[in-house]
Amino acid sequence: MAPYASDDSTTAGEVDEQRSGRRKAARYVVPVTVIGVAAATIGLVPALADSGDPDLPKITAQQLIEKIATSDVQQLSGTVKISTDLGLPNLGGLESGLLSGAAGQGEEGSSADPTAKLTALASGTHTLRVAADGPDRQKLSLLENAAEYSIIHNGKDVWGYDSKSNEVYHGISSESPEHGKDQQPPATPKDFAEEALKAVDDTTSVTVDGTAQVAGRDAYKLVVKPKQSGSTVGAISVAVDAKTGMPLKFTLTPASGGAAVVDVGFTKVSFAKPAASTFDFTPPKGAKVTEEKDAGKGSEKAPGKAPGKTFDKRDHAPKAGEDLGKGLDGMKTIGEGWNAIATFDTGGEGVPSGGAGGDLGGFMDSLGDKVHGEFGSGTVFSTRLVNALVTDDGKVYAGLVTKDALVKAADAGK
């Protein structure tokens, strides 16, 4: 592993080409709409609250990253609290509706379909119960007031159960949208930490900033910061279990200050083997059961697909921005590191605005800020982390950068 900037003055080094490719793929697949951009961003990061200051042996940033990379926790159970504050506009329920739509939940789909249900994690504060026993047994439960939504993976079976609607979704692990880590929504500090570390390169400062105690366990604090100015990312803090190397808490704070954009951490955790019964599931009496293999039969609209689209188990969940068609095929990256900007041409006419767009134009104006430059004019849609500029001639510029950086990029590319 290449060296990183650390508390013992280790300098930042280059990562290998394969890792660089994965990093770019993870960071620059962005849709046009603000909601879509925000949903894609949840794979990034959270803020760390210390509850103790344990005395641990000194460790460098490089050693701590290696400790995370070689961590092999197979068995655990615990409670995770996840809070997300992207600063999206309050649209009276429209936000949650659009998030569900982005995940592809159709009106006729099951409310227990995992591809739609877990989009709730993209905003607000939620409590999860998690358990794992090797690669073939995992359980995640989202607690919602008096209701609970659970995903249970046990061998070949994957179950989704919504206690509120008493609906069950059943799939086979080899074809299920839950099979394969890259298809699962991030839900634990480890998931978020792995995504954040993909962004580490020579434009990044990585240090060890003391110790903490999380969920009753001693941990080191790894802090990741952009070296460049102009990024909307302030700092990423990861509490790493001193014994197992597993991330216990993950916090991303924006450069603008204030509360964390994402804060994910264990409040309780055990690395003992969970009881086998934890992963047992039988549909309750009277529950509506939707079989994944039945969802695409005939002319039925499959969960996770829009009307008129053919259901394909190999592509159950729509990819962010897939409807942009050829635009994403020509996507380019401007700049480097945390200041990198993804740009592509939709081939469209930009965002409706003002009188020309009627009611829709006025609504879009209320969501974004009109900007002007040598490139012409366009609209900037913002969250606390991601900004996206859509020019009036249909070009898109998006990244973890300020509005001014987007305008400069558009001017340079005119």
Coordinates of C-alpha atoms in Angstrom, one line a residue:
M1 CA 0.0 0.0 0.0
A2 CA 1.2 3.5 -0.9
P3 CA 2.1 5.7 2.1
Y4 CA -0.4 8.4 3.2
A5 CA 0.0 11.7 5.1
S6 CA -0.1 10.7 8.7
D7 CA 0.5 11.9 12.2
D8 CA 4.2 10.7 11.9
S9 CA 4.7 12.9 8.7
T10 CA 4.3 10.0 6.3
T11 CA 3.7 11.7 2.9
A12 CA 0.8 10.9 0.5
G13 CA 1.5 8.4 -2.3
E14 CA -0.2 7.2 -5.4
V15 CA -2.7 4.4 -5.4
D16 CA -2.6 1.7 -8.1
E17 CA -4.5 2.1 -11.3
Q18 CA -7.1 -0.4 -10.5
R19 CA -8.1 1.3 -7.3
S20 CA -8.0 4.7 -9.0
G21 CA -10.5 3.3 -11.6
R22 CA -12.8 2.1 -8.9
R23 CA -12.6 5.4 -7.1
K24 CA -13.6 7.4 -10.2
A25 CA -16.4 5.1 -10.9
A26 CA -17.8 5.4 -7.4
R27 CA -17.5 9.2 -7.3
Y28 CA -18.6 10.4 -10.7
V29 CA -21.8 8.5 -11.6
V30 CA -24.2 11.4 -10.9
P31 CA -27.7 12.1 -12.1
V32 CA -29.1 15.5 -13.1
T33 CA -31.8 15.9 -10.4
V34 CA -30.9 17.1 -7.0
I35 CA -32.7 14.2 -5.4
G36 CA -30.8 11.8 -7.6
V37 CA -27.5 13.4 -6.8
A38 CA -28.2 13.3 -3.1
A39 CA -29.1 9.6 -3.2
A40 CA -25.9 8.8 -5.0
T41 CA -23.9 10.7 -2.4
I42 CA -25.0 8.6 0.5
G43 CA -22.2 6.2 -0.4
L44 CA -19.7 8.7 0.9
V45 CA -19.5 9.5 4.7
P46 CA -20.4 11.1 9.0
A47 CA -19.0 13.4 12.8
L48 CA -17.4 11.7 15.7
A49 CA -18.5 12.2 19.3
D50 CA -15.9 11.1 21.8
S51 CA -17.1 9.4 24.9
G52 CA -13.7 8.5 26.3
D53 CA -10.0 8.8 25.6
P54 CA -8.5 5.3 25.9
D55 CA -4.7 4.9 26.2
L56 CA -3.7 2.8 23.1
P57 CA -0.3 2.1 21.4
K58 CA 0.6 4.7 18.8
I59 CA -0.2 3.9 15.2
T60 CA 0.4 5.6 11.9
A61 CA -2.3 6.5 9.4
Q62 CA -0.8 4.0 7.0
Q63 CA -0.9 1.2 9.6
L64 CA -4.4 2.1 10.6
I65 CA -5.6 2.0 6.9
E66 CA -3.9 -1.4 6.6
K67 CA -5.7 -2.5 9.8
I68 CA -9.1 -1.6 8.2
A69 CA -8.2 -3.3 4.9
T70 CA -7.2 -6.6 6.6
S71 CA -10.1 -6.6 9.1
D72 CA -12.1 -9.8 8.7
V73 CA -15.0 -9.7 11.1
Q74 CA -17.4 -12.4 10.1
Q75 CA -19.7 -12.5 13.1
L76 CA -21.4 -9.6 14.8
S77 CA -24.6 -8.2 16.1
G78 CA -25.5 -4.7 17.2
T79 CA -27.5 -1.5 16.8
V80 CA -26.5 1.3 14.4
K81 CA -27.7 4.9 14.4
I82 CA -27.6 6.6 11.0
S83 CA -28.3 10.3 10.4
T84 CA -28.2 12.0 7.1
D85 CA -28.6 15.8 6.6
L86 CA -28.0 16.7 2.9
G87 CA -29.8 20.0 3.3
L88 CA -32.5 19.2 0.7
P89 CA -35.4 21.6 0.4
N90 CA -38.5 20.8 2.5
L91 CA -41.1 19.9 -0.1
G92 CA -43.7 18.4 2.2
G93 CA -43.2 14.8 1.5
L94 CA -42.0 15.2 -2.1
E95 CA -38.5 14.4 -1.1
S96 CA -39.3 11.0 0.3
G97 CA -41.6 10.3 -2.7
L98 CA -38.9 11.1 -5.2
L99 CA -36.3 9.1 -3.3
S100 CA -38.6 6.1 -3.5
G101 CA -39.2 6.8 -7.2
A102 CA -35.4 7.0 -7.7
A103 CA -35.1 3.5 -6.3
G104 CA -37.8 2.3 -8.7
Q105 CA -40.7 1.3 -6.5
G106 CA -43.7 1.1 -8.7
E107 CA -47.3 1.7 -7.5
E108 CA -48.1 -2.0 -8.0
G109 CA -44.8 -3.2 -6.4
S110 CA -44.5 -4.8 -2.9
S111 CA -43.8 -2.4 -0.1
A112 CA -41.3 -5.0 1.1
D113 CA -39.2 -4.7 -2.0
P114 CA -35.7 -4.0 -0.6
T115 CA -34.7 -1.8 -3.6
A116 CA -37.2 0.8 -2.7
K117 CA -37.7 0.4 1.1
L118 CA -34.2 1.3 2.2
T119 CA -34.1 4.6 0.3
A120 CA -35.4 5.9 3.7
L121 CA -31.8 5.9 4.8
A122 CA -31.1 8.8 2.5
S123 CA -32.6 11.3 4.8
G124 CA -33.3 11.8 8.5
T125 CA -32.3 9.7 11.5
H126 CA -32.8 6.0 11.7
T127 CA -32.0 3.1 13.9
L128 CA -30.9 -0.2 12.5
R129 CA -30.3 -3.6 14.1
V130 CA -27.7 -5.7 12.2
A131 CA -26.4 -9.2 12.5
A132 CA -24.0 -11.3 10.5
D133 CA -22.7 -14.9 10.6
G134 CA -20.3 -15.3 7.6
P135 CA -21.1 -14.5 4.0
D136 CA -24.3 -16.5 3.8
R137 CA -26.2 -15.1 6.8
Q138 CA -27.0 -11.5 7.4
K139 CA -30.0 -9.6 8.8
L140 CA -30.7 -5.9 8.8
S141 CA -33.8 -4.4 10.5
L142 CA -35.0 -0.8 10.1
L143 CA -37.0 0.3 13.1
E144 CA -39.8 2.8 12.3
N145 CA -41.9 3.8 15.3
A146 CA -44.0 0.7 16.2
A147 CA -43.1 -0.9 12.8
E148 CA -40.1 -2.8 11.6
Y149 CA -38.7 -3.6 8.1
S150 CA -36.2 -6.4 7.8
I151 CA -34.0 -8.0 5.2
I152 CA -32.9 -11.5 6.0
H153 CA -30.3 -13.4 4.0
N154 CA -30.1 -17.1 5.0
G155 CA -28.3 -19.4 2.5
K156 CA -30.1 -19.2 -0.8
D157 CA -33.1 -17.2 0.5
V158 CA -33.4 -13.5 0.8
W159 CA -36.5 -12.2 2.5
G160 CA -37.8 -8.6 2.9
Y161 CA -40.6 -8.1 5.5
D162 CA -42.6 -5.0 6.2
S163 CA -44.5 -5.5 9.5
K164 CA -46.6 -2.3 8.9
S165 CA -48.2 -3.6 5.7
N166 CA -47.7 -7.3 6.5
E167 CA -46.0 -7.8 3.1
V168 CA -43.2 -10.2 2.3
Y169 CA -40.7 -10.1 -0.6
H170 CA -38.8 -13.3 -1.4
G171 CA -35.9 -13.8 -3.7
I172 CA -33.0 -16.1 -4.3
S173 CA -29.6 -14.9 -3.3
S174 CA -27.8 -15.6 -6.6
E175 CA -30.3 -13.3 -8.4
S176 CA -31.5 -11.1 -5.7
P177 CA -30.7 -7.3 -5.6
E178 CA -29.3 -8.0 -2.1
H179 CA -26.7 -10.5 -3.3
G180 CA -23.3 -9.0 -3.6
K181 CA -22.0 -6.2 -1.5
D182 CA -21.9 -3.7 -4.4
Q183 CA -25.7 -4.0 -4.7
Q184 CA -26.5 -3.4 -1.0
P185 CA -27.2 0.0 0.4
P186 CA -24.5 1.3 2.8
A187 CA -25.8 0.7 6.4
T188 CA -22.8 0.2 8.7
P189 CA -19.8 2.4 9.5
K190 CA -17.6 -0.1 7.5
D191 CA -19.7 0.4 4.4
F192 CA -19.2 4.2 4.5
A193 CA -15.6 4.0 5.5
E194 CA -14.7 1.8 2.5
E195 CA -16.4 4.2 0.1
A196 CA -14.6 7.2 1.7
L197 CA -11.2 5.6 1.5
K198 CA -11.6 5.0 -2.3
A199 CA -11.3 8.8 -2.6
V200 CA -7.9 8.9 -0.9
D201 CA -5.1 10.1 -3.2
D202 CA -2.3 12.6 -3.3
T203 CA -4.8 15.5 -2.9
T204 CA -5.8 14.0 0.5
S205 CA -4.5 14.4 4.1
V206 CA -4.9 11.3 6.2
T207 CA -4.0 11.5 9.9
V208 CA -4.6 9.6 13.2
D209 CA -6.2 12.1 15.6
G210 CA -6.1 10.4 19.0
T211 CA -8.5 7.8 20.4
A212 CA -12.1 7.4 21.3
Q213 CA -14.5 4.9 22.8
V214 CA -17.5 3.9 20.7
A215 CA -20.2 1.4 21.8
G216 CA -18.0 0.5 24.8
R217 CA -15.0 -0.4 22.7
D218 CA -11.6 1.3 22.4
A219 CA -10.9 2.9 19.0
Y220 CA -8.5 5.0 17.0
K221 CA -9.7 8.1 15.1
L222 CA -8.7 8.3 11.4
V223 CA -9.3 11.7 9.9
V224 CA -9.5 12.3 6.1
K225 CA -9.4 15.8 4.7
P226 CA -9.0 17.4 1.2
K227 CA -5.8 19.3 0.8
Q228 CA -7.3 21.5 -1.9
S229 CA -9.6 24.4 -1.3
G230 CA -12.9 24.6 -3.1
S231 CA -14.3 21.2 -2.0
T232 CA -17.5 21.0 -0.1
V233 CA -16.1 18.2 2.0
G234 CA -14.7 19.4 5.3
A235 CA -13.5 16.3 7.0
I236 CA -14.2 12.6 7.4
S237 CA -13.7 11.0 10.7
V238 CA -13.7 7.2 11.2
A239 CA -13.5 5.5 14.6
V240 CA -11.6 2.2 14.1
D241 CA -11.9 -0.7 16.6
A242 CA -8.4 -1.1 18.1
K243 CA -8.7 -4.9 18.3
T244 CA -10.5 -6.0 15.1
G245 CA -9.8 -3.0 12.8
M246 CA -13.5 -2.7 12.0
P247 CA -14.9 0.9 11.6
L248 CA -17.3 1.6 14.4
K249 CA -18.3 5.1 13.6
F250 CA -18.2 7.2 10.5
T251 CA -18.8 11.0 10.2
L252 CA -18.6 13.5 7.3
T253 CA -18.8 17.2 8.0
P254 CA -19.1 19.7 5.3
A255 CA -16.6 22.6 4.6
S256 CA -19.4 25.0 5.3
G257 CA -19.6 23.8 8.9
G258 CA -22.6 22.8 11.0
A259 CA -24.0 19.4 11.7
A260 CA -22.6 16.3 9.9
V261 CA -23.9 15.5 6.5
V262 CA -23.8 11.8 7.4
D263 CA -23.2 10.3 10.8
V264 CA -23.2 6.5 11.2
G265 CA -22.2 4.6 14.3
F266 CA -22.7 1.6 16.5
T267 CA -24.4 2.3 19.8
K268 CA -24.1 -1.4 20.7
V269 CA -22.0 -4.1 19.2
S270 CA -20.9 -7.6 19.9
F271 CA -18.5 -9.8 17.9
A272 CA -19.9 -13.1 19.3
K273 CA -21.6 -15.5 17.0
P274 CA -25.4 -14.7 16.7
A275 CA -27.9 -17.4 17.5
A276 CA -28.8 -19.4 14.4
S277 CA -32.5 -18.5 14.9
T278 CA -31.6 -14.9 14.2
F279 CA -31.7 -15.6 10.5
D280 CA -34.8 -17.9 10.5
F281 CA -37.9 -16.4 8.7
T282 CA -41.3 -17.8 7.9
P283 CA -43.9 -15.5 6.4
P284 CA -46.6 -14.6 9.0
K285 CA -50.1 -15.9 8.6
G286 CA -52.1 -13.7 6.2
A287 CA -49.1 -11.9 4.8
K288 CA -49.0 -11.0 1.2
V289 CA -45.9 -12.7 -0.4
T290 CA -44.3 -11.4 -3.6
E291 CA -41.9 -13.8 -5.3
E292 CA -39.1 -12.1 -7.2
K293 CA -39.4 -14.6 -10.0
D294 CA -43.2 -13.8 -10.4
A295 CA -42.7 -10.1 -10.4
G296 CA -41.7 -10.0 -14.1
K297 CA -44.2 -12.5 -15.5
G298 CA -46.5 -11.4 -18.3
S299 CA -47.3 -7.8 -18.5
E300 CA -47.1 -7.2 -14.8
K301 CA -45.0 -4.2 -13.7
A302 CA -42.1 -5.5 -11.7
P303 CA -41.0 -3.9 -8.5
G304 CA -38.1 -1.6 -9.2
K305 CA -39.0 -0.9 -12.8
A306 CA -41.0 1.9 -14.4
P307 CA -44.0 1.1 -16.6
G308 CA -43.2 -0.1 -20.0
K309 CA -39.7 -1.4 -19.1
T310 CA -38.7 -5.0 -19.4
F311 CA -37.9 -6.6 -16.1
D312 CA -34.4 -8.1 -16.0
K313 CA -33.1 -9.7 -12.9
R314 CA -29.6 -8.9 -13.9
D315 CA -30.5 -5.2 -13.6
H316 CA -33.2 -5.2 -11.0
A317 CA -32.5 -1.7 -9.5
P318 CA -32.2 1.2 -12.0
K319 CA -28.8 2.8 -12.0
A320 CA -28.5 6.4 -11.0
G321 CA -28.9 8.5 -14.1
E322 CA -29.6 5.6 -16.5
D323 CA -32.3 7.5 -18.3
L324 CA -29.8 10.1 -19.4
G325 CA -28.9 7.7 -22.2
K326 CA -26.0 8.7 -24.4
G327 CA -25.1 11.6 -22.2
L328 CA -23.4 9.5 -19.5
D329 CA -21.5 7.5 -22.2
G330 CA -19.6 10.7 -23.0
M331 CA -19.0 11.7 -19.4
K332 CA -15.6 13.3 -18.7
T333 CA -13.8 14.4 -15.6
I334 CA -12.3 17.9 -15.1
G335 CA -9.7 18.4 -12.5
E336 CA -8.5 15.9 -9.9
G337 CA -8.9 14.7 -6.4
W338 CA -11.7 16.2 -4.3
N339 CA -12.1 19.1 -6.8
A340 CA -12.8 16.8 -9.7
I341 CA -16.0 17.6 -11.6
A342 CA -18.0 15.2 -13.8
T343 CA -19.4 16.7 -16.9
F344 CA -21.6 15.3 -19.8
D345 CA -24.0 16.6 -22.4
T346 CA -27.6 15.4 -22.0
G347 CA -28.4 16.5 -25.6
G348 CA -31.4 18.3 -24.1
E349 CA -32.3 21.9 -23.6
G350 CA -31.4 22.3 -19.9
V351 CA -33.9 23.1 -17.1
P352 CA -37.2 24.9 -17.7
S353 CA -37.0 28.4 -16.1
G354 CA -39.2 31.3 -15.4
G355 CA -42.0 32.3 -17.8
A356 CA -40.8 30.0 -20.6
G357 CA -41.2 27.0 -18.4
G358 CA -44.6 27.9 -17.0
D359 CA -45.5 26.5 -13.6
L360 CA -42.7 23.9 -14.0
G361 CA -40.2 26.5 -14.7
G362 CA -41.1 28.5 -11.6
F363 CA -40.9 25.3 -9.5
M364 CA -37.5 24.5 -10.8
D365 CA -36.3 28.1 -10.2
S366 CA -37.4 27.7 -6.6
L367 CA -35.2 24.6 -6.2
G368 CA -32.0 26.0 -7.9
D369 CA -30.1 29.2 -8.3
K370 CA -29.8 30.8 -11.7
V371 CA -26.2 31.5 -12.7
H372 CA -24.5 33.3 -15.6
G373 CA -21.0 33.2 -17.1
E374 CA -19.1 33.0 -20.3
F375 CA -20.8 29.7 -21.0
G376 CA -24.2 31.4 -21.0
S377 CA -26.7 30.7 -18.2
G378 CA -27.8 27.7 -16.2
T379 CA -29.2 26.5 -12.9
V380 CA -27.2 25.2 -9.9
F381 CA -28.9 22.6 -7.7
S382 CA -27.3 22.2 -4.3
T383 CA -27.1 20.0 -1.3
R384 CA -24.7 20.5 1.6
L385 CA -22.3 18.2 -0.2
V386 CA -23.0 18.0 -3.9
N387 CA -23.5 20.8 -6.3
A388 CA -24.7 20.3 -9.9
L389 CA -24.9 22.9 -12.7
V390 CA -27.3 22.3 -15.6
T391 CA -26.7 24.8 -18.4
D392 CA -29.5 26.0 -20.6
D393 CA -28.0 24.1 -23.5
G394 CA -28.2 20.8 -21.6
K395 CA -24.6 20.3 -20.3
V396 CA -24.2 19.0 -16.7
Y397 CA -21.3 19.8 -14.3
A398 CA -21.4 18.1 -10.9
G399 CA -19.1 17.4 -8.0
L400 CA -18.2 17.8 -4.4
V401 CA -17.2 21.4 -5.2
T402 CA -18.6 24.9 -4.7
K403 CA -20.9 26.7 -7.1
D404 CA -18.1 29.0 -8.2
A405 CA -16.0 26.0 -9.2
L406 CA -18.8 24.7 -11.4
V407 CA -19.2 28.0 -13.1
K408 CA -15.5 28.2 -13.8
A409 CA -15.5 24.7 -15.2
A410 CA -18.4 25.6 -17.5
D411 CA -16.6 28.7 -18.7
A412 CA -13.5 26.7 -19.5
G413 CA -15.5 24.2 -21.4
K414 CA -17.6 26.6 -23.5

